[in-house]
Amino acid sequence: MSVAALETLLERRFHAATVHAKAAPPRGGWSTGITDVDRALGPIGVPHGRITELFGETSSGRTTIAYALLAACTARGDIGAYVDPDNALFAPAAGSAGIDLKRLIVVRPSEASSLRRAADALVRSGACAVTVLDGCSAEVLQPHHYARLAAQAEKNGTSLVVLSRGGCQSLASFASLRVHLRGLTPLWQAGSDGGVRLHGYRIALDVAKSKFGAPGKSASFDVHFPEVAGSWWVPACADAPAAITGSATDACRESSA
């Protein structure tokens, strides 16, 4: 068992105890390529050899961050993996996000046992620099699975990124970095005819836990739709949303908490 996994187990078992055995710092980390998000994550970013949890409700921006990490991974010439039990990965969108699909392994397990074996094999092999677990993965894995995955990730340097709704205590305990995606805010652009166009959306996030940086930081950034969306106009009416013109300034702020 790795030092990091042992530390987490002790923290879970003895909540009031101070754990003196500290894990070695990770061997670097991944940048998302989104300036203010990277600033909020700290100098390491998404750490190599550790578990990172991206949690939030459906359509909160989790996949956007995961795609950014896989894009960085494959752009460097490394192999990435995506465990996709719900068939949620859309290849054209992944390619548009910058992921080199020729360097991406996609596994679509049909049952819980297959998912657990796939996650274990991908992390244990050390062949994938970034492995993303999507869908129901967080709930399927038990504490002993997370302990084993944490140890193997640390040994092989794999960044294991788990997308969840945030209700899995075992995952929260073993994750070195936890990022809360707070949801999407639509961005509307005014048209010359008085209507509005859905221009994109804003993603907001908070760093809920970081073993290698200061938690509590927040960031937001805008994602704009391709120009083909320019035909999506909504006539002006009393119920139309207020138009938002221009691009919002990326905000990265430390919470007062």
Coordinates of C-alpha atoms in Angstrom, one line a residue:
M1 CA 0.0 0.0 0.0
S2 CA 1.3 3.5 -0.9
V3 CA 1.9 6.2 1.7
A4 CA -0.9 8.2 0.2
A5 CA -3.4 5.3 0.5
L6 CA -2.3 4.6 4.1
E7 CA -2.7 8.2 5.1
T8 CA -6.2 8.3 3.7
L9 CA -7.2 5.1 5.4
L10 CA -6.0 6.4 8.8
E11 CA -7.8 9.7 8.3
R12 CA -11.0 7.7 7.5
R13 CA -10.6 5.4 10.6
F14 CA -9.4 8.0 13.1
H15 CA -11.1 11.2 12.3
A16 CA -9.6 13.2 15.2
A17 CA -6.1 11.8 14.8
T18 CA -3.2 13.7 13.2
V19 CA -1.5 11.6 10.5
H20 CA 2.2 12.3 10.5
A21 CA 3.2 10.1 7.6
K22 CA 2.9 12.5 4.6
A23 CA 2.8 11.4 1.0
A24 CA 5.5 12.5 -1.3
P25 CA 4.5 15.4 -3.6
P26 CA 3.2 14.3 -7.0
R27 CA 5.5 14.2 -10.0
G28 CA 4.0 17.4 -11.6
G29 CA 0.5 17.8 -12.9
W30 CA -1.7 18.7 -15.8
S31 CA -2.8 22.1 -17.0
T32 CA -6.3 22.5 -18.3
G33 CA -5.2 25.2 -20.6
I34 CA -7.8 27.5 -19.1
T35 CA -5.9 30.3 -17.4
D36 CA -8.0 31.1 -14.4
V37 CA -9.0 27.5 -13.7
D38 CA -5.3 26.5 -13.6
R39 CA -4.6 29.4 -11.3
A40 CA -7.4 28.2 -8.9
L41 CA -6.0 24.6 -9.0
G42 CA -2.6 25.9 -7.8
P43 CA 0.9 25.4 -9.1
I44 CA 0.6 21.6 -9.7
G45 CA -2.8 21.6 -11.5
V46 CA -4.4 18.2 -11.7
P47 CA -1.7 16.0 -10.1
H48 CA 0.0 13.1 -11.7
G49 CA -0.3 9.8 -9.8
R50 CA -3.3 10.9 -7.8
I51 CA -7.1 10.6 -7.8
T52 CA -9.0 13.8 -8.8
E53 CA -12.8 14.1 -8.4
L54 CA -14.8 16.5 -10.6
F55 CA -18.2 16.6 -9.1
G56 CA -21.5 18.4 -9.8
E57 CA -24.9 17.8 -11.3
T58 CA -25.5 16.7 -14.9
S59 CA -24.5 19.5 -17.3
S60 CA -22.4 21.3 -14.7
G61 CA -19.2 21.4 -16.8
R62 CA -17.5 18.2 -15.5
T63 CA -17.0 16.8 -19.0
T64 CA -15.6 20.1 -20.3
I65 CA -12.8 20.0 -17.8
A66 CA -12.2 16.2 -18.4
Y67 CA -12.0 16.9 -22.1
A68 CA -9.5 19.7 -21.5
L69 CA -7.3 17.3 -19.5
L70 CA -7.4 14.6 -22.2
A71 CA -6.6 17.2 -24.8
A72 CA -3.5 18.3 -22.9
C73 CA -2.6 14.6 -22.4
T74 CA -2.9 13.6 -26.1
A75 CA -1.3 16.8 -27.3
R76 CA 1.8 15.8 -25.4
G77 CA 1.9 12.5 -27.2
D78 CA 0.6 10.5 -24.3
I79 CA -2.3 8.0 -24.2
G80 CA -5.6 8.9 -22.5
A81 CA -8.5 6.6 -21.5
Y82 CA -12.2 7.2 -21.0
V83 CA -14.3 4.6 -19.2
D84 CA -17.8 5.3 -20.4
P85 CA -20.5 3.0 -19.1
D86 CA -23.3 5.3 -20.2
N87 CA -22.1 5.9 -23.7
A88 CA -21.9 9.6 -23.0
L89 CA -18.7 10.4 -24.9
F90 CA -19.5 12.0 -28.3
A91 CA -16.5 11.6 -30.5
P92 CA -17.0 14.8 -32.7
A93 CA -17.3 16.9 -29.5
A94 CA -14.2 15.3 -28.0
G95 CA -12.3 16.0 -31.2
S96 CA -13.5 19.6 -31.3
A97 CA -12.2 20.0 -27.7
G98 CA -8.7 19.2 -28.9
I99 CA -8.5 15.5 -28.0
D100 CA -6.4 13.4 -30.4
L101 CA -8.9 10.5 -30.8
K102 CA -6.1 8.2 -32.2
R103 CA -4.5 8.4 -28.8
L104 CA -7.7 7.9 -26.8
I105 CA -8.8 4.5 -25.5
V106 CA -12.6 4.3 -24.9
V107 CA -14.0 1.5 -22.8
R108 CA -17.7 1.0 -22.5
P109 CA -18.4 -1.7 -19.8
S110 CA -21.9 -3.1 -19.7
E111 CA -21.9 -4.2 -16.0
A112 CA -20.3 -3.2 -12.7
S113 CA -17.8 -6.0 -12.6
S114 CA -16.5 -5.1 -16.1
L115 CA -16.2 -1.4 -15.1
R116 CA -14.1 -2.3 -12.0
R117 CA -11.8 -4.6 -14.0
A118 CA -11.4 -1.9 -16.7
A119 CA -10.5 0.8 -14.3
D120 CA -8.0 -1.5 -12.5
A121 CA -6.4 -2.6 -15.7
L122 CA -6.0 0.9 -17.2
V123 CA -4.5 2.3 -14.0
R124 CA -2.3 -0.7 -13.2
S125 CA -0.9 -0.9 -16.7
G126 CA 0.6 2.6 -16.5
A127 CA 0.1 3.0 -20.2
C128 CA -2.4 5.8 -19.9
A129 CA -1.2 9.2 -18.5
V130 CA -4.8 10.3 -17.8
T131 CA -7.8 7.9 -17.2
V132 CA -11.3 9.4 -16.8
L133 CA -14.1 7.4 -15.2
D134 CA -17.5 8.7 -16.2
G135 CA -21.1 7.7 -15.6
C136 CA -22.0 5.5 -12.6
S137 CA -18.3 4.7 -12.0
A138 CA -18.1 6.6 -8.6
E139 CA -21.0 4.6 -7.1
V140 CA -19.8 1.2 -8.4
L141 CA -16.4 1.4 -6.8
Q142 CA -16.0 0.5 -3.1
P143 CA -13.5 1.8 -0.6
H144 CA -11.1 -1.1 -1.2
H145 CA -11.3 -0.4 -4.9
Y146 CA -10.3 3.2 -4.4
A147 CA -7.5 2.2 -2.1
R148 CA -6.1 -0.1 -4.8
L149 CA -6.5 2.4 -7.5
A150 CA -4.9 5.2 -5.4
A151 CA -1.9 2.9 -4.8
Q152 CA -1.5 1.9 -8.5
A153 CA -2.0 5.5 -9.7
E154 CA 0.8 6.7 -7.4
K155 CA 3.1 3.9 -8.5
N156 CA 2.6 4.4 -12.2
G157 CA 2.0 8.2 -12.3
T158 CA -1.5 7.9 -13.8
S159 CA -3.9 10.8 -13.2
L160 CA -7.2 9.1 -12.4
V161 CA -10.1 11.6 -12.9
V162 CA -13.5 10.5 -11.6
L163 CA -16.7 12.4 -12.6
S164 CA -19.4 12.2 -10.0
R165 CA -22.4 13.9 -8.4
G166 CA -20.4 14.4 -5.2
G167 CA -22.2 11.9 -2.9
C168 CA -19.5 9.2 -2.7
Q169 CA -17.7 9.5 0.6
S170 CA -15.1 6.9 -0.3
L171 CA -14.1 8.8 -3.4
A172 CA -14.0 12.1 -1.5
S173 CA -11.6 10.5 1.0
F174 CA -9.2 9.1 -1.5
A175 CA -9.2 12.0 -3.9
S176 CA -6.2 14.4 -3.5
L177 CA -8.1 17.0 -5.5
R178 CA -11.8 17.7 -5.5
V179 CA -13.3 20.3 -7.8
H180 CA -17.0 21.3 -7.5
L181 CA -18.6 22.3 -10.8
R182 CA -21.5 24.6 -9.8
G183 CA -23.4 24.6 -13.1
L184 CA -23.8 26.3 -16.4
T185 CA -25.1 29.9 -16.9
P186 CA -26.4 30.5 -20.5
L187 CA -24.8 33.5 -22.4
W188 CA -27.2 35.4 -24.6
Q189 CA -26.3 37.9 -27.3
A190 CA -28.6 40.6 -28.6
G191 CA -29.6 40.6 -32.2
S192 CA -30.3 43.6 -34.5
D193 CA -34.0 42.5 -34.7
G194 CA -34.4 42.7 -30.9
G195 CA -34.1 38.9 -30.5
V196 CA -31.4 37.1 -28.6
R197 CA -29.0 34.3 -29.6
L198 CA -27.7 31.6 -27.3
H199 CA -24.0 32.4 -27.6
G200 CA -22.5 29.9 -25.2
Y201 CA -22.4 29.2 -21.4
R202 CA -20.4 30.1 -18.4
I203 CA -18.9 27.4 -16.1
A204 CA -18.2 28.1 -12.4
L205 CA -16.2 25.9 -10.1
D206 CA -14.8 25.8 -6.6
V207 CA -11.7 23.8 -5.3
A208 CA -13.3 21.9 -2.5
K209 CA -10.2 19.9 -1.5
S210 CA -6.5 20.0 -2.4
K211 CA -3.7 18.2 -0.7
F212 CA -1.1 20.1 -2.6
G213 CA -2.5 23.6 -2.7
A214 CA -4.9 25.9 -0.9
P215 CA -8.6 24.8 -1.2
G216 CA -11.4 27.3 -1.3
K217 CA -10.5 29.1 -4.6
S218 CA -13.0 29.6 -7.3
A219 CA -13.0 30.3 -11.0
S220 CA -15.3 30.8 -13.9
F221 CA -14.8 30.8 -17.7
D222 CA -16.9 31.0 -20.8
V223 CA -17.4 28.4 -23.6
H224 CA -18.8 29.8 -26.9
F225 CA -20.7 27.8 -29.4
P226 CA -19.5 27.5 -33.0
E227 CA -20.8 30.2 -35.4
V228 CA -23.4 27.8 -36.8
A229 CA -25.4 28.5 -33.7
G230 CA -25.8 32.1 -35.0
S231 CA -29.1 31.0 -36.6
W232 CA -30.6 30.2 -33.1
W233 CA -32.5 33.4 -32.5
V234 CA -35.3 33.8 -30.0
P235 CA -37.8 36.6 -30.8
A236 CA -38.0 39.4 -28.2
C237 CA -40.8 38.9 -25.8
A238 CA -41.6 39.5 -22.1
D239 CA -40.2 36.1 -21.2
A240 CA -37.0 36.3 -23.2
P241 CA -33.8 36.3 -21.2
A242 CA -31.8 39.4 -20.7
A243 CA -29.1 39.7 -23.3
I244 CA -25.5 39.4 -22.2
T245 CA -23.2 41.2 -24.6
G246 CA -19.5 40.6 -24.9
S247 CA -17.4 38.0 -23.1
A248 CA -17.4 37.9 -19.4
T249 CA -14.1 38.5 -17.7
D250 CA -12.7 35.3 -16.3
A251 CA -12.8 35.5 -12.6
C252 CA -10.6 33.7 -10.2
R253 CA -11.1 34.6 -6.6
E254 CA -10.4 33.1 -3.2
S255 CA -13.5 32.6 -1.2
S256 CA -13.8 34.3 2.1
A257 CA -14.5 31.0 3.8

